[in-house]
Amino acid sequence: MRRIEGYVIVSADGMIADGNGEMPDFIRNAADQRFFQAGLDRAAVVVHGRHSHEGGPRAARRKRLILTRQVAAIAPDPSHANALLWNPAGATLEQALEQLGVTDGTIAVIGGPEVFSLFLPLYDAFHLSRAANAKIPGGLPVFTEVGPNATPEDVLARRGFRPGARRDLDAAAGVSLVTWER
Ligand SMILES: NC(=O)c1ccc[n+]([C@@H]2O[C@H](COP(=O)([O-])OP(=O)(O)OC[C@H]3O[C@@H](n4cnc5c(N)ncnc54)[C@H](OP(=O)(O)O)[C@@H]3O)[C@@H](O)[C@H]2O)c1
């Protein structure tokens, strides 16, 4: 069985980082981190762009695919023993997973915007956390389509996802989670 799940925390205005590509501390939240890290612990592989990494004490154990155009197709990552560098223009996801030794289980996609967008046709579930008290004007949106005329929820709904029940992860901090599924 193979599943593809996305994980993100966005600001009230749908942003994941500021205009310099830095994720501000005010959208990080401990309860969301626990949910996120537990999800990654259950995953067979973590997938992200070259500037994103989940961090945390268990990160080094996880298998990962790091998207980059610096390789033609698939190459070892000299700085992460359990990782491969992957350019989707030169090799399919199946080829990259096979080379990494991943045959089944959950593929956890963790950003950034281009990577979240690339996987939109493929997610079984997208875990959208929101820090409702934070805004990041001029920031990086979760999906490239997000902007004045489209929220992250609009993008997911247009692609045929339906929202599950809203869960308060940290009510005092205004952080909640909705899992969208197809
Ligand atoms: N709030 C959240 O939940 C969340 C989630 C994820 C990330 N973030 C934050 O967002 C920021 C990173 O954003 P970012 O836009 O720099 O994202 P990123 O996806 O981590 O890195 C972008 C790089 O990934 C590679 N890449 C992306 N799409 C590719 C594709 N289709 N094919 C080949 N390579 C591809 C390229 O690497 P090369 O330049 O090597 O070609 C590109 O420059 C960080 O601050 C991170 O902490 C926040």
JSON list of C-alpha atoms and ligand atoms in Angstrom, two decimals:
[
{"chain": "A", "resi": 1, "resn": "MET", "atom": "CA", "xyz": [0.00, 0.00, 0.00]},
{"chain": "A", "resi": 2, "resn": "ARG", "atom": "CA", "xyz": [1.30, 3.42, -0.95]},
{"chain": "A", "resi": 3, "resn": "ARG", "atom": "CA", "xyz": [-0.04, 6.74, 0.38]},
{"chain": "A", "resi": 4, "resn": "ILE", "atom": "CA", "xyz": [1.09, 10.29, -0.26]},
{"chain": "A", "resi": 5, "resn": "GLU", "atom": "CA", "xyz": [0.46, 12.86, 2.49]},
{"chain": "A", "resi": 6, "resn": "GLY", "atom": "CA", "xyz": [1.40, 16.55, 2.70]},
{"chain": "A", "resi": 7, "resn": "TYR", "atom": "CA", "xyz": [2.21, 18.40, 5.92]},
{"chain": "A", "resi": 8, "resn": "VAL", "atom": "CA", "xyz": [2.34, 22.16, 6.39]},
{"chain": "A", "resi": 9, "resn": "ILE", "atom": "CA", "xyz": [1.70, 24.97, 8.83]},
{"chain": "A", "resi": 10, "resn": "VAL", "atom": "CA", "xyz": [0.58, 28.22, 7.22]},
{"chain": "A", "resi": 11, "resn": "SER", "atom": "CA", "xyz": [-0.04, 31.73, 8.49]},
{"chain": "A", "resi": 12, "resn": "ALA", "atom": "CA", "xyz": [-3.53, 33.27, 8.39]},
{"chain": "A", "resi": 13, "resn": "ASP", "atom": "CA", "xyz": [-2.70, 34.51, 4.88]},
{"chain": "A", "resi": 14, "resn": "GLY", "atom": "CA", "xyz": [-1.55, 31.08, 3.64]},
{"chain": "A", "resi": 15, "resn": "MET", "atom": "CA", "xyz": [2.22, 31.63, 3.85]},
{"chain": "A", "resi": 16, "resn": "ILE", "atom": "CA", "xyz": [4.90, 29.15, 4.97]},
{"chain": "A", "resi": 17, "resn": "ALA", "atom": "CA", "xyz": [7.92, 31.47, 5.12]},
{"chain": "A", "resi": 18, "resn": "ASP", "atom": "CA", "xyz": [8.84, 35.12, 4.69]},
{"chain": "A", "resi": 19, "resn": "GLY", "atom": "CA", "xyz": [9.97, 36.78, 1.47]},
{"chain": "A", "resi": 20, "resn": "ASN", "atom": "CA", "xyz": [13.59, 35.86, 2.25]},
{"chain": "A", "resi": 21, "resn": "GLY", "atom": "CA", "xyz": [12.70, 32.17, 2.42]},
{"chain": "A", "resi": 22, "resn": "GLU", "atom": "CA", "xyz": [12.99, 32.01, 6.23]},
{"chain": "A", "resi": 23, "resn": "MET", "atom": "CA", "xyz": [10.28, 30.32, 8.30]},
{"chain": "A", "resi": 24, "resn": "PRO", "atom": "CA", "xyz": [9.51, 32.77, 11.14]},
{"chain": "A", "resi": 25, "resn": "ASP", "atom": "CA", "xyz": [9.40, 31.39, 14.69]},
{"chain": "A", "resi": 26, "resn": "PHE", "atom": "CA", "xyz": [5.93, 32.85, 15.20]},
{"chain": "A", "resi": 27, "resn": "ILE", "atom": "CA", "xyz": [4.38, 30.23, 12.92]},
{"chain": "A", "resi": 28, "resn": "ARG", "atom": "CA", "xyz": [6.19, 27.37, 14.66]},
{"chain": "A", "resi": 29, "resn": "ASN", "atom": "CA", "xyz": [4.11, 25.68, 17.34]},
{"chain": "A", "resi": 30, "resn": "ALA", "atom": "CA", "xyz": [5.02, 22.84, 19.72]},
{"chain": "A", "resi": 31, "resn": "ALA", "atom": "CA", "xyz": [1.71, 20.98, 19.37]},
{"chain": "A", "resi": 32, "resn": "ASP", "atom": "CA", "xyz": [1.90, 21.20, 15.59]},
{"chain": "A", "resi": 33, "resn": "GLN", "atom": "CA", "xyz": [5.51, 19.99, 15.69]},
{"chain": "A", "resi": 34, "resn": "ARG", "atom": "CA", "xyz": [4.43, 16.93, 17.71]},
{"chain": "A", "resi": 35, "resn": "PHE", "atom": "CA", "xyz": [1.73, 16.12, 15.14]},
{"chain": "A", "resi": 36, "resn": "PHE", "atom": "CA", "xyz": [4.16, 16.72, 12.25]},
{"chain": "A", "resi": 37, "resn": "GLN", "atom": "CA", "xyz": [7.08, 14.73, 13.68]},
{"chain": "A", "resi": 38, "resn": "ALA", "atom": "CA", "xyz": [4.80, 11.81, 14.64]},
{"chain": "A", "resi": 39, "resn": "GLY", "atom": "CA", "xyz": [3.51, 11.73, 11.05]},
{"chain": "A", "resi": 40, "resn": "LEU", "atom": "CA", "xyz": [7.05, 11.69, 9.70]},
{"chain": "A", "resi": 41, "resn": "ASP", "atom": "CA", "xyz": [7.98, 8.89, 12.12]},
{"chain": "A", "resi": 42, "resn": "ARG", "atom": "CA", "xyz": [5.24, 6.74, 10.54]},
{"chain": "A", "resi": 43, "resn": "ALA", "atom": "CA", "xyz": [6.29, 7.60, 6.97]},
{"chain": "A", "resi": 44, "resn": "ALA", "atom": "CA", "xyz": [8.50, 5.41, 4.79]},
{"chain": "A", "resi": 45, "resn": "VAL", "atom": "CA", "xyz": [10.15, 8.44, 3.18]},
{"chain": "A", "resi": 46, "resn": "VAL", "atom": "CA", "xyz": [10.18, 12.24, 3.50]},
{"chain": "A", "resi": 47, "resn": "VAL", "atom": "CA", "xyz": [10.22, 14.36, 0.32]},
{"chain": "A", "resi": 48, "resn": "HIS", "atom": "CA", "xyz": [11.22, 18.04, 0.19]},
{"chain": "A", "resi": 49, "resn": "GLY", "atom": "CA", "xyz": [13.01, 20.75, -1.75]},
{"chain": "A", "resi": 50, "resn": "ARG", "atom": "CA", "xyz": [16.64, 21.66, -1.16]},
{"chain": "A", "resi": 51, "resn": "HIS", "atom": "CA", "xyz": [15.82, 24.48, 1.29]},
{"chain": "A", "resi": 52, "resn": "SER", "atom": "CA", "xyz": [13.38, 22.56, 3.48]},
{"chain": "A", "resi": 53, "resn": "HIS", "atom": "CA", "xyz": [14.16, 20.04, 6.23]},
{"chain": "A", "resi": 54, "resn": "GLU", "atom": "CA", "xyz": [12.06, 19.03, 9.21]},
{"chain": "A", "resi": 55, "resn": "GLY", "atom": "CA", "xyz": [14.93, 19.01, 11.73]},
{"chain": "A", "resi": 56, "resn": "GLY", "atom": "CA", "xyz": [14.45, 17.33, 15.10]},
{"chain": "A", "resi": 57, "resn": "PRO", "atom": "CA", "xyz": [16.31, 14.46, 16.79]},
{"chain": "A", "resi": 58, "resn": "ARG", "atom": "CA", "xyz": [14.98, 11.67, 14.52]},
{"chain": "A", "resi": 59, "resn": "ALA", "atom": "CA", "xyz": [15.58, 13.36, 11.16]},
{"chain": "A", "resi": 60, "resn": "ALA", "atom": "CA", "xyz": [18.85, 11.57, 10.39]},
{"chain": "A", "resi": 61, "resn": "ARG", "atom": "CA", "xyz": [17.16, 8.14, 10.57]},
{"chain": "A", "resi": 62, "resn": "ARG", "atom": "CA", "xyz": [14.56, 8.98, 7.97]},
{"chain": "A", "resi": 63, "resn": "LYS", "atom": "CA", "xyz": [14.84, 8.08, 4.31]},
{"chain": "A", "resi": 64, "resn": "ARG", "atom": "CA", "xyz": [14.42, 11.17, 2.16]},
{"chain": "A", "resi": 65, "resn": "LEU", "atom": "CA", "xyz": [14.29, 12.48, -1.38]},
{"chain": "A", "resi": 66, "resn": "ILE", "atom": "CA", "xyz": [15.59, 16.03, -1.78]},
{"chain": "A", "resi": 67, "resn": "LEU", "atom": "CA", "xyz": [14.46, 17.81, -4.94]},
{"chain": "A", "resi": 68, "resn": "THR", "atom": "CA", "xyz": [17.11, 19.79, -6.78]},
{"chain": "A", "resi": 69, "resn": "ARG", "atom": "CA", "xyz": [17.95, 20.76, -10.34]},
{"chain": "A", "resi": 70, "resn": "GLN", "atom": "CA", "xyz": [21.65, 20.44, -9.50]},
{"chain": "A", "resi": 71, "resn": "VAL", "atom": "CA", "xyz": [21.54, 16.78, -10.52]},
{"chain": "A", "resi": 72, "resn": "ALA", "atom": "CA", "xyz": [20.27, 15.42, -13.83]},
{"chain": "A", "resi": 73, "resn": "ALA", "atom": "CA", "xyz": [18.17, 12.63, -12.35]},
{"chain": "A", "resi": 74, "resn": "ILE", "atom": "CA", "xyz": [19.10, 10.80, -9.11]},
{"chain": "A", "resi": 75, "resn": "ALA", "atom": "CA", "xyz": [22.34, 11.02, -7.12]},
{"chain": "A", "resi": 76, "resn": "PRO", "atom": "CA", "xyz": [23.57, 10.26, -3.60]},
{"chain": "A", "resi": 77, "resn": "ASP", "atom": "CA", "xyz": [23.43, 13.16, -1.14]},
{"chain": "A", "resi": 78, "resn": "PRO", "atom": "CA", "xyz": [26.91, 13.64, 0.33]},
{"chain": "A", "resi": 79, "resn": "SER", "atom": "CA", "xyz": [25.49, 15.42, 3.41]},
{"chain": "A", "resi": 80, "resn": "HIS", "atom": "CA", "xyz": [22.59, 13.08, 4.29]},
{"chain": "A", "resi": 81, "resn": "ALA", "atom": "CA", "xyz": [23.39, 9.35, 4.44]},
{"chain": "A", "resi": 82, "resn": "ASN", "atom": "CA", "xyz": [19.76, 8.16, 4.07]},
{"chain": "A", "resi": 83, "resn": "ALA", "atom": "CA", "xyz": [18.90, 10.62, 1.31]},
{"chain": "A", "resi": 84, "resn": "LEU", "atom": "CA", "xyz": [18.98, 10.85, -2.45]},
{"chain": "A", "resi": 85, "resn": "LEU", "atom": "CA", "xyz": [19.02, 14.02, -4.52]},
{"chain": "A", "resi": 86, "resn": "TRP", "atom": "CA", "xyz": [16.21, 13.83, -7.08]},
{"chain": "A", "resi": 87, "resn": "ASN", "atom": "CA", "xyz": [15.35, 15.91, -10.14]},
{"chain": "A", "resi": 88, "resn": "PRO", "atom": "CA", "xyz": [11.83, 14.98, -11.32]},
{"chain": "A", "resi": 89, "resn": "ALA", "atom": "CA", "xyz": [12.71, 16.24, -14.81]},
{"chain": "A", "resi": 90, "resn": "GLY", "atom": "CA", "xyz": [15.20, 13.38, -15.15]},
{"chain": "A", "resi": 91, "resn": "ALA", "atom": "CA", "xyz": [13.69, 10.48, -13.17]},
{"chain": "A", "resi": 92, "resn": "THR", "atom": "CA", "xyz": [10.23, 9.44, -12.03]},
{"chain": "A", "resi": 93, "resn": "LEU", "atom": "CA", "xyz": [9.13, 9.25, -8.41]},
{"chain": "A", "resi": 94, "resn": "GLU", "atom": "CA", "xyz": [8.96, 5.45, -8.82]},
{"chain": "A", "resi": 95, "resn": "GLN", "atom": "CA", "xyz": [12.57, 5.33, -9.97]},
{"chain": "A", "resi": 96, "resn": "ALA", "atom": "CA", "xyz": [13.71, 7.50, -7.06]},
{"chain": "A", "resi": 97, "resn": "LEU", "atom": "CA", "xyz": [11.79, 5.39, -4.51]},
{"chain": "A", "resi": 98, "resn": "GLU", "atom": "CA", "xyz": [13.16, 2.18, -5.98]},
{"chain": "A", "resi": 99, "resn": "GLN", "atom": "CA", "xyz": [16.73, 3.48, -5.75]},
{"chain": "A", "resi": 100, "resn": "LEU", "atom": "CA", "xyz": [16.08, 4.47, -2.12]},
{"chain": "A", "resi": 101, "resn": "GLY", "atom": "CA", "xyz": [14.71, 0.99, -1.35]},
{"chain": "A", "resi": 102, "resn": "VAL", "atom": "CA", "xyz": [11.18, 2.20, -0.56]},
{"chain": "A", "resi": 103, "resn": "THR", "atom": "CA", "xyz": [8.54, -0.22, -1.84]},
{"chain": "A", "resi": 104, "resn": "ASP", "atom": "CA", "xyz": [5.44, 0.74, 0.16]},
{"chain": "A", "resi": 105, "resn": "GLY", "atom": "CA", "xyz": [4.22, 2.92, 3.03]},
{"chain": "A", "resi": 106, "resn": "THR", "atom": "CA", "xyz": [3.56, 6.62, 3.28]},
{"chain": "A", "resi": 107, "resn": "ILE", "atom": "CA", "xyz": [5.40, 9.30, 1.35]},
{"chain": "A", "resi": 108, "resn": "ALA", "atom": "CA", "xyz": [5.39, 12.48, 3.46]},
{"chain": "A", "resi": 109, "resn": "VAL", "atom": "CA", "xyz": [5.75, 15.66, 1.38]},
{"chain": "A", "resi": 110, "resn": "ILE", "atom": "CA", "xyz": [6.92, 18.65, 3.45]},
{"chain": "A", "resi": 111, "resn": "GLY", "atom": "CA", "xyz": [7.51, 21.54, 1.02]},
{"chain": "A", "resi": 112, "resn": "GLY", "atom": "CA", "xyz": [8.33, 24.15, -0.10]},
{"chain": "A", "resi": 113, "resn": "PRO", "atom": "CA", "xyz": [5.78, 25.77, -2.43]},
{"chain": "A", "resi": 114, "resn": "GLU", "atom": "CA", "xyz": [6.93, 24.22, -5.70]},
{"chain": "A", "resi": 115, "resn": "VAL", "atom": "CA", "xyz": [7.17, 20.75, -4.18]},
{"chain": "A", "resi": 116, "resn": "PHE", "atom": "CA", "xyz": [3.78, 21.04, -2.44]},
{"chain": "A", "resi": 117, "resn": "SER", "atom": "CA", "xyz": [2.32, 22.13, -5.80]},
{"chain": "A", "resi": 118, "resn": "LEU", "atom": "CA", "xyz": [4.04, 19.39, -7.81]},
{"chain": "A", "resi": 119, "resn": "PHE", "atom": "CA", "xyz": [2.37, 16.74, -5.65]},
{"chain": "A", "resi": 120, "resn": "LEU", "atom": "CA", "xyz": [-1.16, 18.28, -5.77]},
{"chain": "A", "resi": 121, "resn": "PRO", "atom": "CA", "xyz": [-2.40, 15.65, -8.26]},
{"chain": "A", "resi": 122, "resn": "LEU", "atom": "CA", "xyz": [-1.03, 12.84, -6.09]},
{"chain": "A", "resi": 123, "resn": "TYR", "atom": "CA", "xyz": [-1.91, 13.46, -2.41]},
{"chain": "A", "resi": 124, "resn": "ASP", "atom": "CA", "xyz": [-4.24, 11.09, -0.62]},
{"chain": "A", "resi": 125, "resn": "ALA", "atom": "CA", "xyz": [-4.30, 13.52, 2.31]},
{"chain": "A", "resi": 126, "resn": "PHE", "atom": "CA", "xyz": [-3.03, 17.02, 2.98]},
{"chain": "A", "resi": 127, "resn": "HIS", "atom": "CA", "xyz": [-2.61, 18.08, 6.60]},
{"chain": "A", "resi": 128, "resn": "LEU", "atom": "CA", "xyz": [-3.13, 21.85, 6.66]},
{"chain": "A", "resi": 129, "resn": "SER", "atom": "CA", "xyz": [-2.25, 23.45, 10.01]},
{"chain": "A", "resi": 130, "resn": "ARG", "atom": "CA", "xyz": [-2.94, 27.15, 10.43]},
{"chain": "A", "resi": 131, "resn": "ALA", "atom": "CA", "xyz": [-1.46, 29.69, 12.81]},
{"chain": "A", "resi": 132, "resn": "ALA", "atom": "CA", "xyz": [-4.46, 32.03, 12.71]},
{"chain": "A", "resi": 133, "resn": "ASN", "atom": "CA", "xyz": [-2.80, 34.83, 14.68]},
{"chain": "A", "resi": 134, "resn": "ALA", "atom": "CA", "xyz": [0.18, 35.16, 12.33]},
{"chain": "A", "resi": 135, "resn": "LYS", "atom": "CA", "xyz": [0.42, 36.98, 9.01]},
{"chain": "A", "resi": 136, "resn": "ILE", "atom": "CA", "xyz": [3.40, 37.03, 6.63]},
{"chain": "A", "resi": 137, "resn": "PRO", "atom": "CA", "xyz": [2.82, 39.75, 4.01]},
{"chain": "A", "resi": 138, "resn": "GLY", "atom": "CA", "xyz": [4.99, 39.17, 0.96]},
{"chain": "A", "resi": 139, "resn": "GLY", "atom": "CA", "xyz": [5.80, 35.64, 2.10]},
{"chain": "A", "resi": 140, "resn": "LEU", "atom": "CA", "xyz": [6.11, 32.31, 0.30]},
{"chain": "A", "resi": 141, "resn": "PRO", "atom": "CA", "xyz": [2.70, 30.67, -0.22]},
{"chain": "A", "resi": 142, "resn": "VAL", "atom": "CA", "xyz": [2.06, 26.99, 0.51]},
{"chain": "A", "resi": 143, "resn": "PHE", "atom": "CA", "xyz": [1.03, 26.45, -3.12]},
{"chain": "A", "resi": 144, "resn": "THR", "atom": "CA", "xyz": [2.23, 28.59, -6.00]},
{"chain": "A", "resi": 145, "resn": "GLU", "atom": "CA", "xyz": [-1.45, 29.33, -6.88]},
{"chain": "A", "resi": 146, "resn": "VAL", "atom": "CA", "xyz": [-2.16, 30.93, -3.47]},
{"chain": "A", "resi": 147, "resn": "GLY", "atom": "CA", "xyz": [-2.55, 34.71, -3.68]},
{"chain": "A", "resi": 148, "resn": "PRO", "atom": "CA", "xyz": [-5.12, 37.50, -3.39]},
{"chain": "A", "resi": 149, "resn": "ASN", "atom": "CA", "xyz": [-7.68, 35.41, -5.27]},
{"chain": "A", "resi": 150, "resn": "ALA", "atom": "CA", "xyz": [-6.97, 31.95, -3.86]},
{"chain": "A", "resi": 151, "resn": "THR", "atom": "CA", "xyz": [-6.53, 30.62, -0.34]},
{"chain": "A", "resi": 152, "resn": "PRO", "atom": "CA", "xyz": [-4.87, 27.26, 0.33]},
{"chain": "A", "resi": 153, "resn": "GLU", "atom": "CA", "xyz": [-8.38, 25.89, 0.98]},
{"chain": "A", "resi": 154, "resn": "ASP", "atom": "CA", "xyz": [-9.55, 27.16, -2.44]},
{"chain": "A", "resi": 155, "resn": "VAL", "atom": "CA", "xyz": [-6.65, 25.38, -4.13]},
{"chain": "A", "resi": 156, "resn": "LEU", "atom": "CA", "xyz": [-7.37, 22.10, -2.33]},
{"chain": "A", "resi": 157, "resn": "ALA", "atom": "CA", "xyz": [-11.14, 22.31, -2.99]},
{"chain": "A", "resi": 158, "resn": "ARG", "atom": "CA", "xyz": [-10.53, 23.00, -6.70]},
{"chain": "A", "resi": 159, "resn": "ARG", "atom": "CA", "xyz": [-8.40, 19.86, -6.88]},
{"chain": "A", "resi": 160, "resn": "GLY", "atom": "CA", "xyz": [-11.19, 17.72, -5.47]},
{"chain": "A", "resi": 161, "resn": "PHE", "atom": "CA", "xyz": [-10.13, 17.50, -1.82]},
{"chain": "A", "resi": 162, "resn": "ARG", "atom": "CA", "xyz": [-12.72, 17.61, 0.98]},
{"chain": "A", "resi": 163, "resn": "PRO", "atom": "CA", "xyz": [-11.98, 18.98, 4.45]},
{"chain": "A", "resi": 164, "resn": "GLY", "atom": "CA", "xyz": [-12.20, 16.83, 7.56]},
{"chain": "A", "resi": 165, "resn": "ALA", "atom": "CA", "xyz": [-13.18, 18.16, 10.97]},
{"chain": "A", "resi": 166, "resn": "ARG", "atom": "CA", "xyz": [-11.14, 21.06, 12.35]},
{"chain": "A", "resi": 167, "resn": "ARG", "atom": "CA", "xyz": [-8.96, 20.10, 15.30]},
{"chain": "A", "resi": 168, "resn": "ASP", "atom": "CA", "xyz": [-7.58, 22.63, 17.75]},
{"chain": "A", "resi": 169, "resn": "LEU", "atom": "CA", "xyz": [-3.91, 21.73, 18.21]},
{"chain": "A", "resi": 170, "resn": "ASP", "atom": "CA", "xyz": [-3.23, 24.70, 20.50]},
{"chain": "A", "resi": 171, "resn": "ALA", "atom": "CA", "xyz": [-6.35, 26.81, 21.04]},
{"chain": "A", "resi": 172, "resn": "ALA", "atom": "CA", "xyz": [-4.52, 29.44, 23.10]},
{"chain": "A", "resi": 173, "resn": "ALA", "atom": "CA", "xyz": [-2.07, 30.05, 20.25]},
{"chain": "A", "resi": 174, "resn": "GLY", "atom": "CA", "xyz": [-4.79, 29.92, 17.58]},
{"chain": "A", "resi": 175, "resn": "VAL", "atom": "CA", "xyz": [-3.27, 26.85, 15.89]},
{"chain": "A", "resi": 176, "resn": "SER", "atom": "CA", "xyz": [-5.67, 24.36, 14.31]},
{"chain": "A", "resi": 177, "resn": "LEU", "atom": "CA", "xyz": [-5.48, 21.49, 11.84]},
{"chain": "A", "resi": 178, "resn": "VAL", "atom": "CA", "xyz": [-7.72, 20.33, 9.02]},
{"chain": "A", "resi": 179, "resn": "THR", "atom": "CA", "xyz": [-6.86, 17.21, 7.06]},
{"chain": "A", "resi": 180, "resn": "TRP", "atom": "CA", "xyz": [-8.09, 17.37, 3.46]},
{"chain": "A", "resi": 181, "resn": "GLU", "atom": "CA", "xyz": [-8.68, 14.09, 1.65]},
{"chain": "A", "resi": 182, "resn": "ARG", "atom": "CA", "xyz": [-9.68, 12.89, -1.78]},
{"chain": "B", "resi": 1, "resn": "LIG", "atom": "N1", "xyz": [5.59, 26.42, 7.24]},
{"chain": "B", "resi": 1, "resn": "LIG", "atom": "C1", "xyz": [5.89, 25.22, 6.80]},
{"chain": "B", "resi": 1, "resn": "LIG", "atom": "O1", "xyz": [5.22, 24.22, 7.14]},
{"chain": "B", "resi": 1, "resn": "LIG", "atom": "C2", "xyz": [7.03, 25.04, 5.83]},
{"chain": "B", "resi": 1, "resn": "LIG", "atom": "C3", "xyz": [7.09, 23.89, 5.03]},
{"chain": "B", "resi": 1, "resn": "LIG", "atom": "C4", "xyz": [8.14, 23.78, 4.14]},
{"chain": "B", "resi": 1, "resn": "LIG", "atom": "C5", "xyz": [9.10, 24.77, 4.04]},
{"chain": "B", "resi": 1, "resn": "LIG", "atom": "N2", "xyz": [9.00, 25.84, 4.84]},
{"chain": "B", "resi": 1, "resn": "LIG", "atom": "C6", "xyz": [9.99, 26.92, 4.74]},
{"chain": "B", "resi": 1, "resn": "LIG", "atom": "O2", "xyz": [9.99, 27.43, 3.42]},
{"chain": "B", "resi": 1, "resn": "LIG", "atom": "C7", "xyz": [11.32, 27.85, 3.09]},
{"chain": "B", "resi": 1, "resn": "LIG", "atom": "C8", "xyz": [11.84, 27.12, 1.86]},
{"chain": "B", "resi": 1, "resn": "LIG", "atom": "O3", "xyz": [11.13, 27.50, 0.74]},
{"chain": "B", "resi": 1, "resn": "LIG", "atom": "P1", "xyz": [11.71, 27.25, -0.74]},
{"chain": "B", "resi": 1, "resn": "LIG", "atom": "O4", "xyz": [10.77, 27.89, -1.70]},
{"chain": "B", "resi": 1, "resn": "LIG", "atom": "O5", "xyz": [13.13, 27.60, -0.80]},
{"chain": "B", "resi": 1, "resn": "LIG", "atom": "O6", "xyz": [11.47, 25.71, -0.91]},
{"chain": "B", "resi": 1, "resn": "LIG", "atom": "P2", "xyz": [12.25, 24.34, -1.13]},
{"chain": "B", "resi": 1, "resn": "LIG", "atom": "O7", "xyz": [11.29, 23.55, -1.97]},
{"chain": "B", "resi": 1, "resn": "LIG", "atom": "O8", "xyz": [12.67, 23.75, 0.14]},
{"chain": "B", "resi": 1, "resn": "LIG", "atom": "O9", "xyz": [13.57, 24.64, -1.94]},
{"chain": "B", "resi": 1, "resn": "LIG", "atom": "C9", "xyz": [13.52, 25.11, -3.25]},
{"chain": "B", "resi": 1, "resn": "LIG", "atom": "C10", "xyz": [14.57, 24.34, -4.02]},
{"chain": "B", "resi": 1, "resn": "LIG", "atom": "O10", "xyz": [14.16, 22.97, -4.15]},
{"chain": "B", "resi": 1, "resn": "LIG", "atom": "C11", "xyz": [14.47, 22.53, -5.46]},
{"chain": "B", "resi": 1, "resn": "LIG", "atom": "N3", "xyz": [13.24, 22.25, -6.20]},
{"chain": "B", "resi": 1, "resn": "LIG", "atom": "C12", "xyz": [12.00, 22.70, -5.89]},
{"chain": "B", "resi": 1, "resn": "LIG", "atom": "N4", "xyz": [11.13, 22.23, -6.81]},
{"chain": "B", "resi": 1, "resn": "LIG", "atom": "C13", "xyz": [11.84, 21.49, -7.68]},
{"chain": "B", "resi": 1, "resn": "LIG", "atom": "C14", "xyz": [11.49, 20.76, -8.85]},
{"chain": "B", "resi": 1, "resn": "LIG", "atom": "N5", "xyz": [10.22, 20.70, -9.31]},
{"chain": "B", "resi": 1, "resn": "LIG", "atom": "N6", "xyz": [12.47, 20.12, -9.50]},
{"chain": "B", "resi": 1, "resn": "LIG", "atom": "C15", "xyz": [13.75, 20.13, -9.05]},
{"chain": "B", "resi": 1, "resn": "LIG", "atom": "N7", "xyz": [14.14, 20.82, -7.96]},
{"chain": "B", "resi": 1, "resn": "LIG", "atom": "C16", "xyz": [13.17, 21.48, -7.30]},
{"chain": "B", "resi": 1, "resn": "LIG", "atom": "C17", "xyz": [15.29, 23.62, -6.11]},
{"chain": "B", "resi": 1, "resn": "LIG", "atom": "O11", "xyz": [16.63, 23.36, -5.68]},
{"chain": "B", "resi": 1, "resn": "LIG", "atom": "P3", "xyz": [17.95, 23.77, -6.51]},
{"chain": "B", "resi": 1, "resn": "LIG", "atom": "O12", "xyz": [18.07, 25.25, -6.32]},
{"chain": "B", "resi": 1, "resn": "LIG", "atom": "O13", "xyz": [19.02, 22.99, -5.85]},
{"chain": "B", "resi": 1, "resn": "LIG", "atom": "O14", "xyz": [17.70, 23.36, -7.93]},
{"chain": "B", "resi": 1, "resn": "LIG", "atom": "C18", "xyz": [14.76, 24.86, -5.43]},
{"chain": "B", "resi": 1, "resn": "LIG", "atom": "O15", "xyz": [15.66, 25.94, -5.45]},
{"chain": "B", "resi": 1, "resn": "LIG", "atom": "C19", "xyz": [12.18, 27.53, 4.30]},
{"chain": "B", "resi": 1, "resn": "LIG", "atom": "O16", "xyz": [12.24, 28.62, 5.15]},
{"chain": "B", "resi": 1, "resn": "LIG", "atom": "C20", "xyz": [11.40, 26.43, 4.98]},
{"chain": "B", "resi": 1, "resn": "LIG", "atom": "O17", "xyz": [11.69, 26.36, 6.37]},
{"chain": "B", "resi": 1, "resn": "LIG", "atom": "C21", "xyz": [8.00, 26.01, 5.72]}
]
